[in-house]
Tab-separated table of C-alpha atoms and ligand atoms in Angstrom:
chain	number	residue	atom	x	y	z
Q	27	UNK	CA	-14.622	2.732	-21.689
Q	28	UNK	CA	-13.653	-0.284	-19.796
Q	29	UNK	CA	-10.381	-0.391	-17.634
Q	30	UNK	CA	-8.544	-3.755	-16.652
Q	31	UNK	CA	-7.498	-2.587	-13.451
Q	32	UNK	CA	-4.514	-5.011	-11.620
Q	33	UNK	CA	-3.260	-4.560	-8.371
Q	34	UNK	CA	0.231	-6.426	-7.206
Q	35	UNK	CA	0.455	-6.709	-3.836
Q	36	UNK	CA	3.209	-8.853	-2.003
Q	37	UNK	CA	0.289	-11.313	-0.830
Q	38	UNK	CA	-2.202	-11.170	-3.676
Q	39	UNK	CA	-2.646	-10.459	-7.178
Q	40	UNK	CA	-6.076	-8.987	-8.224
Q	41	UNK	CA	-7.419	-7.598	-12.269
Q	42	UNK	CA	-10.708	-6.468	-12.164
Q	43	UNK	CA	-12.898	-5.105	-15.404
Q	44	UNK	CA	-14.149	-1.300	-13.809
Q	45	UNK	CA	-16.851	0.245	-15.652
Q	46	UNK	CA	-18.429	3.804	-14.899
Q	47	UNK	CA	-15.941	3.570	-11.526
Q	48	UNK	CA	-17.834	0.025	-10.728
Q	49	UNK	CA	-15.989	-3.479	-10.937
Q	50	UNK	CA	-17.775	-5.783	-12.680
Q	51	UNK	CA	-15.192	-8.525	-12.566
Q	52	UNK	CA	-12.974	-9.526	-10.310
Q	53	UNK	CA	-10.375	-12.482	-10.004
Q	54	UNK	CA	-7.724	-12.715	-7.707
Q	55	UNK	CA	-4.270	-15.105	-7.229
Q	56	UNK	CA	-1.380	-15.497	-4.905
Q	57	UNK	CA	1.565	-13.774	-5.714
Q	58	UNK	CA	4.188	-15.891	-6.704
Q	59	UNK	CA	7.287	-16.883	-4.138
Q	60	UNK	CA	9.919	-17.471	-6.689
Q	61	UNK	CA	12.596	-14.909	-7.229
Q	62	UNK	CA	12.522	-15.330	-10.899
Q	63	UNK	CA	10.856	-12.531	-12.287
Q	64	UNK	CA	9.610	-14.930	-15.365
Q	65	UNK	CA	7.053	-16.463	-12.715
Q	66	UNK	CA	5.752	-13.495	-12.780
Q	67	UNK	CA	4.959	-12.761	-16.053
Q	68	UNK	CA	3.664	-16.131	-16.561
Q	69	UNK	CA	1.074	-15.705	-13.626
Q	70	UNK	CA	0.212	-12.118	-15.329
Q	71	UNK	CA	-0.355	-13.775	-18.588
Q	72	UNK	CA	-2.576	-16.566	-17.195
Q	73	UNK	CA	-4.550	-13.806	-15.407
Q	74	UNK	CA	-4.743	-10.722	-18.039
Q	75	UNK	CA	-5.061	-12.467	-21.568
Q	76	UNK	CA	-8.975	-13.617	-20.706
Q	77	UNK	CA	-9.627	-10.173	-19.224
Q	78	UNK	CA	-8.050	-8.108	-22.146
Q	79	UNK	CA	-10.164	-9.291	-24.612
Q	80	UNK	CA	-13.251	-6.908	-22.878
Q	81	UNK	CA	-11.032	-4.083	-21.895
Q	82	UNK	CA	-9.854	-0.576	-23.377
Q	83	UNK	CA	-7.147	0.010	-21.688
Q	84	UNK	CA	-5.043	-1.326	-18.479
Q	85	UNK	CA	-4.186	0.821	-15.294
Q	86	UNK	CA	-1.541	-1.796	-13.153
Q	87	UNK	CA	-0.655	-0.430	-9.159
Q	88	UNK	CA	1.980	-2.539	-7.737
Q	89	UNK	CA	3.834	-2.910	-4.666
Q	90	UNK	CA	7.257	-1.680	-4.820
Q	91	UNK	CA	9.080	1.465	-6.529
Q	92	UNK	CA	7.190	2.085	-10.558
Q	93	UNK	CA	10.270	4.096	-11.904
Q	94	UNK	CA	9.141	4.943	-15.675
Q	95	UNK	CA	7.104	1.481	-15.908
Q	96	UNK	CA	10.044	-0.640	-14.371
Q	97	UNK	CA	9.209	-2.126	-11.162
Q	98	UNK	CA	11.634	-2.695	-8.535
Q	99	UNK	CA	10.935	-4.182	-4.981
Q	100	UNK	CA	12.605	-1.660	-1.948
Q	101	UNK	CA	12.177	-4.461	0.245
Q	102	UNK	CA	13.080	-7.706	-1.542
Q	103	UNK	CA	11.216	-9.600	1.069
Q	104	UNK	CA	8.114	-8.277	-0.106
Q	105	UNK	CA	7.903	-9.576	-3.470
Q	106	UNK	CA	10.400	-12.124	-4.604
Q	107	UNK	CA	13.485	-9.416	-4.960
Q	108	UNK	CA	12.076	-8.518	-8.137
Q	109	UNK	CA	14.924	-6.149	-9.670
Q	110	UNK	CA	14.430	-3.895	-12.742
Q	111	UNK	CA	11.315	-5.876	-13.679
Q	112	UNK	CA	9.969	-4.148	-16.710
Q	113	UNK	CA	6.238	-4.449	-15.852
Q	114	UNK	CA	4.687	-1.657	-18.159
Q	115	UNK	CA	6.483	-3.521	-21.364
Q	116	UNK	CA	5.207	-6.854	-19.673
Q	117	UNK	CA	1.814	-6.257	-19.463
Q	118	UNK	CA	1.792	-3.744	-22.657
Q	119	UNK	CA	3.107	-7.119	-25.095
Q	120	UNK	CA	0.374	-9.310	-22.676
Q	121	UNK	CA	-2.390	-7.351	-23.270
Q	122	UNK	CA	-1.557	-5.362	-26.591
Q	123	UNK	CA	-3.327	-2.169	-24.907
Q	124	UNK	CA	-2.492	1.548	-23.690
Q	125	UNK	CA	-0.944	0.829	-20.426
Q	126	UNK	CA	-0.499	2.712	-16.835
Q	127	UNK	CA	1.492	1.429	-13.628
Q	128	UNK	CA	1.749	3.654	-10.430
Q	129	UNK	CA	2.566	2.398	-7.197
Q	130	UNK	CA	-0.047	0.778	-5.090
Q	131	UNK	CA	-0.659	2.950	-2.007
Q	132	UNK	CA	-0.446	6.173	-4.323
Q	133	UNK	CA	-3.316	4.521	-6.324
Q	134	UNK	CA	-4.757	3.702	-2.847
Q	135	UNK	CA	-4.805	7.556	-1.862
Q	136	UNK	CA	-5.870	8.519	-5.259
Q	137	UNK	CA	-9.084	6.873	-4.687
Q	138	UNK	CA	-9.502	7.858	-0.669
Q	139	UNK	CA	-9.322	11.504	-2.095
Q	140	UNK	CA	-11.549	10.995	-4.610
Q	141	UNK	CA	-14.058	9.604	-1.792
Q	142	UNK	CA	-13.509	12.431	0.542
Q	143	UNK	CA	-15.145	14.616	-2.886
Q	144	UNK	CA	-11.851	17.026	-2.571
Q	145	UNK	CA	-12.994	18.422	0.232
Q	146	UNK	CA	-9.138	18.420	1.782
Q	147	UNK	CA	-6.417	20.135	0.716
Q	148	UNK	CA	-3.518	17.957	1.859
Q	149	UNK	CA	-3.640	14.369	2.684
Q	150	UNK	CA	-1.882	11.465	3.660
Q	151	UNK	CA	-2.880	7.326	2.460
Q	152	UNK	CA	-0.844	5.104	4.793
Q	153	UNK	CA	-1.396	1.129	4.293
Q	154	UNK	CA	-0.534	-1.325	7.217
Q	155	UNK	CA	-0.134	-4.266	5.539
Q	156	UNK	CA	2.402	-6.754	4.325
Q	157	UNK	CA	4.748	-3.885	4.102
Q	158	UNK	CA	3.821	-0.014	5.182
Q	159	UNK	CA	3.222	2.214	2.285
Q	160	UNK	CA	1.611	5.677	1.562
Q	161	UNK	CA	0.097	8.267	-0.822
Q	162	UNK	CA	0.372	11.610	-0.866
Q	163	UNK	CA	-2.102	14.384	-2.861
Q	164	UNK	CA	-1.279	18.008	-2.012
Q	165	UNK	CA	-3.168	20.033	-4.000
Q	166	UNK	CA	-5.049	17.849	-5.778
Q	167	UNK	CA	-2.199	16.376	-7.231
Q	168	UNK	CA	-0.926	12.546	-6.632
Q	169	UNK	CA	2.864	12.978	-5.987
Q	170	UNK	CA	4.372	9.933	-7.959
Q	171	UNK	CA	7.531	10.961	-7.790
Q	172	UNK	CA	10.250	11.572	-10.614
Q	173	UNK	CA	11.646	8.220	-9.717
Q	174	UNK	CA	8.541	6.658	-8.686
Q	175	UNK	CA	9.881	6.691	-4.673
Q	176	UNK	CA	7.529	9.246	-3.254
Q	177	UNK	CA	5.077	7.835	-0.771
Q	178	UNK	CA	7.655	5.331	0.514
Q	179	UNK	CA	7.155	6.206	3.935
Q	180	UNK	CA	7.317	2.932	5.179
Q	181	UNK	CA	11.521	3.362	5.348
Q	182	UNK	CA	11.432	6.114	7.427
Q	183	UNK	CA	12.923	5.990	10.563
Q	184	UNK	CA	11.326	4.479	13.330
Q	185	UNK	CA	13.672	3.430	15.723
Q	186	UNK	CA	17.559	3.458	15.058
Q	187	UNK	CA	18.034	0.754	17.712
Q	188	UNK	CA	14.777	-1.176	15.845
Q	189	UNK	CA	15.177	-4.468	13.559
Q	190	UNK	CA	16.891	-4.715	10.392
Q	191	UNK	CA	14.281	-4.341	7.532
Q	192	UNK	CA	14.116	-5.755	4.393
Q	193	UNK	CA	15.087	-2.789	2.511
Q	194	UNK	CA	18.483	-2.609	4.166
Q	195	UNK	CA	18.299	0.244	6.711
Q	196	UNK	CA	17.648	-0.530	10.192
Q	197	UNK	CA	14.898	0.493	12.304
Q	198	UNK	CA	12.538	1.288	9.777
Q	199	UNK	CA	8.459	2.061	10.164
Q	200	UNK	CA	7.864	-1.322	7.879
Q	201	UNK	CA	10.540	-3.541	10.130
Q	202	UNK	CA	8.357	-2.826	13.374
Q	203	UNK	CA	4.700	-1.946	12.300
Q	204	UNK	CA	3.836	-3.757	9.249
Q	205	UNK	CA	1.788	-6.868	9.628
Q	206	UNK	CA	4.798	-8.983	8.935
Q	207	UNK	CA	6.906	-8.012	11.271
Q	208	UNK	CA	4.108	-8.206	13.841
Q	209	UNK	CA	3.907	-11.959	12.462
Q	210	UNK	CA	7.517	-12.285	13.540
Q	211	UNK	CA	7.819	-10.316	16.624
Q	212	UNK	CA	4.984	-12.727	17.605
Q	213	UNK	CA	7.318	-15.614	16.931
Q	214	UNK	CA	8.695	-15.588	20.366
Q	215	UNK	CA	5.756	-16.019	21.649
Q	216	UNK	CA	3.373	-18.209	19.271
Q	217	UNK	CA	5.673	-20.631	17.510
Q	218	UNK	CA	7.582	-20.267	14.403
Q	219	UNK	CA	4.826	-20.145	12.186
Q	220	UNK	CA	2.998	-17.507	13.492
Q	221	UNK	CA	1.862	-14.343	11.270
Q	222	UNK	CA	0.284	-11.090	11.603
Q	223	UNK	CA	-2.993	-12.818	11.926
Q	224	UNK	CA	-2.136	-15.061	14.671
Q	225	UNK	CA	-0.922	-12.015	17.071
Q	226	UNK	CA	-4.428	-10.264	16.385
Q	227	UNK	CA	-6.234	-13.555	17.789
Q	228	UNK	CA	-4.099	-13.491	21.256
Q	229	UNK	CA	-4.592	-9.482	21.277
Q	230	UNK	CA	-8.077	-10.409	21.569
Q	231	UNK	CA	-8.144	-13.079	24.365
Q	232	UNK	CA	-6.259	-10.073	26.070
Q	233	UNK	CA	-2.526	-11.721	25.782
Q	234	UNK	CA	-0.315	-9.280	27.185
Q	235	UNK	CA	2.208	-9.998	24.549
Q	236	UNK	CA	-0.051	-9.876	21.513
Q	237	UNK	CA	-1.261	-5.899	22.919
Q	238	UNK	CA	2.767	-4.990	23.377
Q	239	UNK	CA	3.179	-5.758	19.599
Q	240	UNK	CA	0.233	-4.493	18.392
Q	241	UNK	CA	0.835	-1.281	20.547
Q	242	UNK	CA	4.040	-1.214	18.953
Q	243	UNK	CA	3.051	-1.103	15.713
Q	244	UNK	CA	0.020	1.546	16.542
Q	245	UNK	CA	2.538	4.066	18.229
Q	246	UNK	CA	5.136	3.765	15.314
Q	247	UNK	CA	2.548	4.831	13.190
Q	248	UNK	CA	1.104	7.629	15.155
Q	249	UNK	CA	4.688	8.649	15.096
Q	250	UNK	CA	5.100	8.368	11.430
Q	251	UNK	CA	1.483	10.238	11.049
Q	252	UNK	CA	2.745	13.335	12.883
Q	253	UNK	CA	6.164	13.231	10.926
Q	254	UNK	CA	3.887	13.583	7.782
Q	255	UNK	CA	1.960	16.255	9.215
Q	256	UNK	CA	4.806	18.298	10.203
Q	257	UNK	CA	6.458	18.094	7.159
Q	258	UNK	CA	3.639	18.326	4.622
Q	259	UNK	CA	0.800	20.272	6.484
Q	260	UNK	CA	-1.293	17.479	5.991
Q	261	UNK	CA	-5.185	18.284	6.864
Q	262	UNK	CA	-6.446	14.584	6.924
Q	263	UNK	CA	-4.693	11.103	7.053
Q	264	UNK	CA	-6.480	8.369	6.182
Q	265	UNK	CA	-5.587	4.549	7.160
Q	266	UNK	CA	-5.986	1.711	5.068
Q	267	UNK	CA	-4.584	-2.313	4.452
Q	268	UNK	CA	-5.115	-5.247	6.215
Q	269	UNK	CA	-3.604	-4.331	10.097
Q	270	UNK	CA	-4.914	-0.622	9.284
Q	271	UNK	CA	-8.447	-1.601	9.015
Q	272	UNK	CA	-8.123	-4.562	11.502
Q	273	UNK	CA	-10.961	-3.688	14.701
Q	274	UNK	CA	-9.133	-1.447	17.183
Q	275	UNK	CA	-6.145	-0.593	15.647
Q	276	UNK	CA	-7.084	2.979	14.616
Q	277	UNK	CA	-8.392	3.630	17.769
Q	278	UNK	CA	-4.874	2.881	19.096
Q	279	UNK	CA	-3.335	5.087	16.789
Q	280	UNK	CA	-5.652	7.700	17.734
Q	281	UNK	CA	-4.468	7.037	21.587
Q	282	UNK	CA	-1.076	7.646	20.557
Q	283	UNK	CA	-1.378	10.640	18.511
Q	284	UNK	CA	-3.157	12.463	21.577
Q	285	UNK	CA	-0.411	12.303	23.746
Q	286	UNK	CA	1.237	13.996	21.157
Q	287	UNK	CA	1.391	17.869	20.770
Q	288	UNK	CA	-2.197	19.291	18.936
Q	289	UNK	CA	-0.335	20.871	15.855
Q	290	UNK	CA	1.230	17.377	14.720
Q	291	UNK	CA	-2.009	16.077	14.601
Q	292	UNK	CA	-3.873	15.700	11.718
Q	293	UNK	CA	-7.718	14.514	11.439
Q	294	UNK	CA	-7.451	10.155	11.159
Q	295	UNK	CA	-9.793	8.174	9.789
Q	296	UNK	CA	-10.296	5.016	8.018
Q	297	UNK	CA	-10.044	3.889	4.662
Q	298	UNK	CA	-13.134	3.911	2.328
Q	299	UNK	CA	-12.987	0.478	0.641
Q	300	UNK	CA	-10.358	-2.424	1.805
Q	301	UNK	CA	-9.190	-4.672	-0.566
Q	302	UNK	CA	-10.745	-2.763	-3.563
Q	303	UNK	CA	-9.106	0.628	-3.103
Q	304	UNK	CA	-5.902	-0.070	-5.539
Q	305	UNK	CA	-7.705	-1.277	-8.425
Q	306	UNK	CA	-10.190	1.756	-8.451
Q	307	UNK	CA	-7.963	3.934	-7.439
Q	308	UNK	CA	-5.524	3.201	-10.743
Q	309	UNK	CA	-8.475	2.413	-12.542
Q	310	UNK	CA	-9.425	6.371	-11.242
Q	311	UNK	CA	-5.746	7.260	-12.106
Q	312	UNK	CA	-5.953	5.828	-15.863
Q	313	UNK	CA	-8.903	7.950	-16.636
Q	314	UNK	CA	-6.475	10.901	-16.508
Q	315	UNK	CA	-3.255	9.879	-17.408
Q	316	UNK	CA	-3.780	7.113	-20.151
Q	317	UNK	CA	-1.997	8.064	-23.759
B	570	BMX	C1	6.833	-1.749	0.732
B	570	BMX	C2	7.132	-1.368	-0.717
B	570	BMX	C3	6.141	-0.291	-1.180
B	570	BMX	C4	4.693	-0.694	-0.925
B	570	BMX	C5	4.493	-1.073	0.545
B	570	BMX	C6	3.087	-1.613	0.818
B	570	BMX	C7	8.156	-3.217	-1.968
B	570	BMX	C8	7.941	-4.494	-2.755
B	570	BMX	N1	7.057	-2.562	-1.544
B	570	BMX	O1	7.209	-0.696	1.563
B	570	BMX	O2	6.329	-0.019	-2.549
B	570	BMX	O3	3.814	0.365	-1.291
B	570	BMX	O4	5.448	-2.090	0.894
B	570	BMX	O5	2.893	-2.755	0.019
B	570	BMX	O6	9.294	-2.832	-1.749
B	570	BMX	P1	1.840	-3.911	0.296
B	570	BMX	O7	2.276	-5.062	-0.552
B	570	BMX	O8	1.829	-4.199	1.742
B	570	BMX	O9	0.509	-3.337	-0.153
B	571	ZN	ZN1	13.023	-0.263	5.146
């Protein structure tokens, strides 16, 4: 069987044809700025009608909340405020196929515990990227959530006196550690239009500034990783997404969590496969759960 795999990410949009748990094909956009949510079915059309034609079925991850198929964006500033966008009907009338949608980093961690071969009991997928997001499998089951909102560990709280985040609440793990808001606590320092990218070039010329923020965003997450821990036994966590796999920054985390106490810490380690890990991992997902 072949899968058309897509992954929705607030930066990129990437299909892929997986065969046999291999992508053969891959193509990959930008994900579109507007706030009308008819952009993007247009760019999903454009992208999945060539792609259908060789494919079985579809397996979609996507940033944001998957309640039931309809997609909605907890932070707005993530992808375009999509509300109540109905993206399983979408892509079902696209591509005229059998159809699942999950969210991306519990597609992520579906694939990172396939990888680690089952050989954990509990774990933990956090992404650092545009936004913070995570996966959780406890007991070899992905937890998806009733309402699609497990995993969403990104708006938990990191700091009451921390920015106001996207979603709404204030001080959450996303507003300080995510790669765009180390893009605009970098600001400040590097002109208006710097990103997440630009602070990881000063942090390695040694700019004092560039290693607060990126130090920042390291210790928020060791803090969120032991929160995890405590609260879902968690044996392993592993790290994924763009800031997450950038050189150093686990080993940052790691110097964080070892000031902590031993119990709250789990076993850390990096992410299997970068970019590639949402498409398989849905692509994993679908295997299981088409209808
Ligand atoms: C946000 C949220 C999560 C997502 C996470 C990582 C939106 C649109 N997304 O917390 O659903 O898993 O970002 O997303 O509210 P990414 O785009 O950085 O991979
Ligand atoms: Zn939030």
């Amino acid at each position: 069987k072949t899968c058309l795999a897509v992954d929705i990410g607030g930066t990129k949009i990437a299909a892929a044809l997986v065969k046999d748990n291999v992508i053969v094909t891959r193509v990959q956009i930008s994900t579109p700025t507007s706030k009308e949510a008819s952009a993007l079915t247009v760019a999903l059309t454009d992208l999945l009608t060539p792609l259908a034609l060789e494919a079985d079925h579809v397996a979609v991850a996507s940033t944001g909340i998957i309640n039931h198929g309809v997609l909605t964006a907890l932070n707005p500033d993530n992808l375009g405020g999509l509300n109540h966008f109905p993206l399983h009907q979408v892509i079902s009338e696209i591509t005229q196929l059998p159809v699942v949608v999950i969210n991306d980093a519990q597609a992520a961690a579906w694939f990172e515990y396939k990888a680690l071969n089952q050989a954990v009991s509990d774990m933990a997928f956090i992404t650092v990227s545009t936004g913070v997001g995570a996966g959780f499998v406890q007991k070899e089951i992905l937890n998806t959530g009733t309402r699609g909102i497990a995993g969403h560990a990104g708006h938990m709280l990191a700091d009451p006196n921390g920015p106001i985040c996207g979603c709404g609440r204030k001080g959450c793990v996303e507003s300080i550690a995510s790669g765009t808001a180390i893009g605009i606590a970098g600001q400040s320092f590097f002109g208006t239009d710097c990103d997440g990218e630009t602070v990881y070039q000063h942090l390695l010329t040694g700019d004092k500034n560039a290693i607060a923020i990126v130090d920042r965003s390291a210790s928020t997450i060791a803090n969120l990783i032991a929160d995890l821990t405590i609260s879902l036994d968690l044996d392993i966590v592993v790290l994924g997404g763009s800031v997450g796999l950038a050189s150093g920054y686990l080993a940052r985390v790691r110097t964080y969590l070892e000031r902590l106490p031993n119990v709250y810490v789990p076993d850390v380690i990096a992410a299997s496969s970068g970019a590639d890990a949402g498409l398989l991992g849905v692509a994993l997902w679908a295997e299981q759960n088409i209808k």
